mmCIF file of C-alpha atoms in Angstrom:
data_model
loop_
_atom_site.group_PDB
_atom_site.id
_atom_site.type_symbol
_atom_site.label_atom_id
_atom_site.label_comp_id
_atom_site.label_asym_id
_atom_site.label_seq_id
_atom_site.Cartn_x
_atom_site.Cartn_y
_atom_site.Cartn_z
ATOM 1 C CA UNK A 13 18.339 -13.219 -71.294
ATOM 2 C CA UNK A 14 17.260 -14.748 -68.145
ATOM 3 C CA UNK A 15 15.587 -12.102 -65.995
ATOM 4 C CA UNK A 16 13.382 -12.875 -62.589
ATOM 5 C CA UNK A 17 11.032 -10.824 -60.928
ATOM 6 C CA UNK A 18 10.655 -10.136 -57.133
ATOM 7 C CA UNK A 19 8.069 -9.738 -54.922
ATOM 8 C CA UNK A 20 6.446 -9.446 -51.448
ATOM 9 C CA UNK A 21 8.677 -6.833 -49.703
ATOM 10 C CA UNK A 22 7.334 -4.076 -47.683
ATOM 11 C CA UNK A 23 7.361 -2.376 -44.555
ATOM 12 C CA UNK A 24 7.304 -4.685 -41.064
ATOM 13 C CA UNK A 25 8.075 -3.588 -37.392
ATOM 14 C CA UNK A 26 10.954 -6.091 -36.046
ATOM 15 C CA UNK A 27 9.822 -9.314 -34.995
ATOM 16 C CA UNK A 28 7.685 -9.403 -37.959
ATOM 17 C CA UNK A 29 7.733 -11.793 -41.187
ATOM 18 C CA UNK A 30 7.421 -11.569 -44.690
ATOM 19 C CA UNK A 31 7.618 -14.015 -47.617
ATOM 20 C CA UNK A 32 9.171 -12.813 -51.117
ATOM 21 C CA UNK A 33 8.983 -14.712 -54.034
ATOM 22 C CA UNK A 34 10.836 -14.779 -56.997
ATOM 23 C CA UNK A 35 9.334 -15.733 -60.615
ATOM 24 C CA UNK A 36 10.390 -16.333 -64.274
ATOM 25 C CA UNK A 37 8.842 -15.058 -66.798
ATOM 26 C CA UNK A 38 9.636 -17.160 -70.481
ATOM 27 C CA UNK A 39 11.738 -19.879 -68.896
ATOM 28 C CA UNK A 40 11.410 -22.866 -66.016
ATOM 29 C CA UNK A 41 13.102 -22.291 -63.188
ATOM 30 C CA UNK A 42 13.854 -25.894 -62.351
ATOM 31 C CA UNK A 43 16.737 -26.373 -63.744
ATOM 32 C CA UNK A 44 18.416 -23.543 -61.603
ATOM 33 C CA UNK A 45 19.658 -22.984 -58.602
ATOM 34 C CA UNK A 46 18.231 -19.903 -57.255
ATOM 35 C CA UNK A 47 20.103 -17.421 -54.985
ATOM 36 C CA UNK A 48 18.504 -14.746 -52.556
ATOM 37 C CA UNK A 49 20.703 -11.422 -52.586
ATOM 38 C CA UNK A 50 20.045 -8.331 -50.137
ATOM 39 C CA UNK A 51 21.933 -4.642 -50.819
ATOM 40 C CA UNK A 52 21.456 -2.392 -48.322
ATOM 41 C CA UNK A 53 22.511 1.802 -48.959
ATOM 42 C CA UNK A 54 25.944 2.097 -48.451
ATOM 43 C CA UNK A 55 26.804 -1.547 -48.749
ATOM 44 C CA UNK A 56 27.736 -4.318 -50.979
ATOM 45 C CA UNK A 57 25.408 -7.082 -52.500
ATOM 46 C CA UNK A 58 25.286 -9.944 -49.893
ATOM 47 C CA UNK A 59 24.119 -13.614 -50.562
ATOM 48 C CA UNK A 60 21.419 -14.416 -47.710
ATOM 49 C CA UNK A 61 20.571 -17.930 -49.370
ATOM 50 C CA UNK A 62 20.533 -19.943 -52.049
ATOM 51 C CA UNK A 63 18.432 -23.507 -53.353
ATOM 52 C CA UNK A 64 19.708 -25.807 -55.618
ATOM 53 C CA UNK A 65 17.911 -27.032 -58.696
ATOM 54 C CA UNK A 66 16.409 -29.977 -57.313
ATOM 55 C CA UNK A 67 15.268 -28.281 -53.900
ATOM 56 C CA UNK A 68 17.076 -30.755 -51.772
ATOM 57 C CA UNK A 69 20.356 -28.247 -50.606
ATOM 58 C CA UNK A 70 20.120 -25.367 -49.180
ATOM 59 C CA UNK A 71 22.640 -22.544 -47.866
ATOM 60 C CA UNK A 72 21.938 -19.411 -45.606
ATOM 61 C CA UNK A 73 24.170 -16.613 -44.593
ATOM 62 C CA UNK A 74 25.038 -16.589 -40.459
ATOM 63 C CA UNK A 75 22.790 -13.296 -40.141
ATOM 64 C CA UNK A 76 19.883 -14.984 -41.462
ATOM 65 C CA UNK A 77 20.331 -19.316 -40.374
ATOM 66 C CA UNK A 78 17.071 -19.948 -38.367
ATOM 67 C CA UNK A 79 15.356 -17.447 -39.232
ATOM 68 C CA UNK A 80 15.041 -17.380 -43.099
ATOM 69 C CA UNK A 81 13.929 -20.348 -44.725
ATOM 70 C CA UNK A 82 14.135 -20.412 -48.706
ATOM 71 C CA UNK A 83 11.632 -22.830 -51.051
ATOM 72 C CA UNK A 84 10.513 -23.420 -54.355
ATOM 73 C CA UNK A 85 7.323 -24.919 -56.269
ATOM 74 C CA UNK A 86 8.448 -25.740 -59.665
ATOM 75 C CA UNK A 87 4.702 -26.458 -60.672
ATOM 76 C CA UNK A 88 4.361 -22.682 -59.973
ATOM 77 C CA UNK A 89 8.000 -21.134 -61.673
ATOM 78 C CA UNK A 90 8.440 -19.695 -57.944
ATOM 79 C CA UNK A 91 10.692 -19.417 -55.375
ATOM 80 C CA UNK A 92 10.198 -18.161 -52.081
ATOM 81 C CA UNK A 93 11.989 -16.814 -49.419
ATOM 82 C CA UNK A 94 9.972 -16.685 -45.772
ATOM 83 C CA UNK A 95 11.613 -14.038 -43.416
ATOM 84 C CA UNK A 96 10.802 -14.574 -39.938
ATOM 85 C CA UNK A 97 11.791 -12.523 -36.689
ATOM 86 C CA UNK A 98 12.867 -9.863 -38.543
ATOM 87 C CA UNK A 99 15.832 -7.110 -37.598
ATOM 88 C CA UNK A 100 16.436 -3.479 -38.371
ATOM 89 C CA UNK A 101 19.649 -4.747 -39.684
ATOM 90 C CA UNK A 102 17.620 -7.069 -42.497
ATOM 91 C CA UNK A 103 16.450 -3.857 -44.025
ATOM 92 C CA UNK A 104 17.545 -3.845 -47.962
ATOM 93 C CA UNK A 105 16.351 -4.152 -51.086
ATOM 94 C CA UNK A 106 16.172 -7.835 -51.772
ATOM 95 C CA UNK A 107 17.181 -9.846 -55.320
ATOM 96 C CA UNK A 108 17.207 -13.457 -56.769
ATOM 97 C CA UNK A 109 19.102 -14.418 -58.988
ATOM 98 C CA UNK A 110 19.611 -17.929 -61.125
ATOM 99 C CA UNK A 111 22.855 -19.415 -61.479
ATOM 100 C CA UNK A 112 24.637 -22.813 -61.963
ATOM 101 C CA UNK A 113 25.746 -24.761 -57.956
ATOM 102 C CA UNK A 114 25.108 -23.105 -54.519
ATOM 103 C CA UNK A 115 28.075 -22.138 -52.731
ATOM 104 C CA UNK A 116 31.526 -21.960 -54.108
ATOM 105 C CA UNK A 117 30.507 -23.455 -57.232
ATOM 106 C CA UNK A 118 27.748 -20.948 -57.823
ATOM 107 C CA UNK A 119 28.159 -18.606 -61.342
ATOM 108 C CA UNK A 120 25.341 -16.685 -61.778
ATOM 109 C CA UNK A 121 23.527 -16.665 -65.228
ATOM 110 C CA UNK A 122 20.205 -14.329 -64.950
ATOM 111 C CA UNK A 123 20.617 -10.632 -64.956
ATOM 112 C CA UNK A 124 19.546 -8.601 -61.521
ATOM 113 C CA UNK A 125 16.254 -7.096 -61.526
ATOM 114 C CA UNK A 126 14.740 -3.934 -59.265
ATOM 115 C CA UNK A 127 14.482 -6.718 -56.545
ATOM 116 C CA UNK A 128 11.564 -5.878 -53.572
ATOM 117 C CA UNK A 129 12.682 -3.699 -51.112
ATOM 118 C CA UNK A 130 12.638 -4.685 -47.367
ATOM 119 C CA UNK A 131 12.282 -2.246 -44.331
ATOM 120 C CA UNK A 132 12.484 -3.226 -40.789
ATOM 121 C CA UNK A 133 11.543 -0.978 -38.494
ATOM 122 C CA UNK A 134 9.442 0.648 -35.574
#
């Protein structure tokens, strides 16, 4: 079973930035697209952003366009997600996830793991 592993999460005052990555452990992640989740308490899983296989498309939730930018580095099985000017309201426990086509298309095919958790605040 596919199963990724996130990192990089933490505690950062608003404005701040962080970077989480996601790895693989026992597969390549280049032939996936890779999606960025966030659940905060109370709420439902969200999509924040997703990268296609190949790297070259690329999809971000409204809350998050221009401020989050998502990568990967096949060579290192990674993918990233920097987080910049962050907002109390980005506080959650962030997950990746690898599935088949960004957007409508996307079915996802990895299982969710603890994901990093993310808090925003003063």
């Amino acid at each position: 079973q596919l199963q990724l592993v996130e990192s990089g999460g933490g505690l950062v005052q608003p404005g701040g930035s962080l970077r989480l990555s996601c790895a693989a452990s026992g597969f390549s992640l280049e032939h996936y697209a890779i999606g960025w989740f966030r659940q905060a308490p109370g709420k439902e899983r969200e999509e924040v952003s997703c990268i296609s296989a190949a790297g070259s498309g690329t999809n971000y939730a409204d809350s998050v366009k221009g401020r989050f930018t998502v990568s990967r580095d096949n060579a290192k099985n990674t993918v990233y997600l920097r987080m910049n000017t962050l907002k109390l309201e980005d506080t959650a426990n962030y997950y990746c996830a690898a599935g088949g086509l960004c957007g409508s298309g996307w079915f996802q095919l990895s299982s969710w793991g603890q994901g990093t958790q993310v808090t925003v605040s003063s």
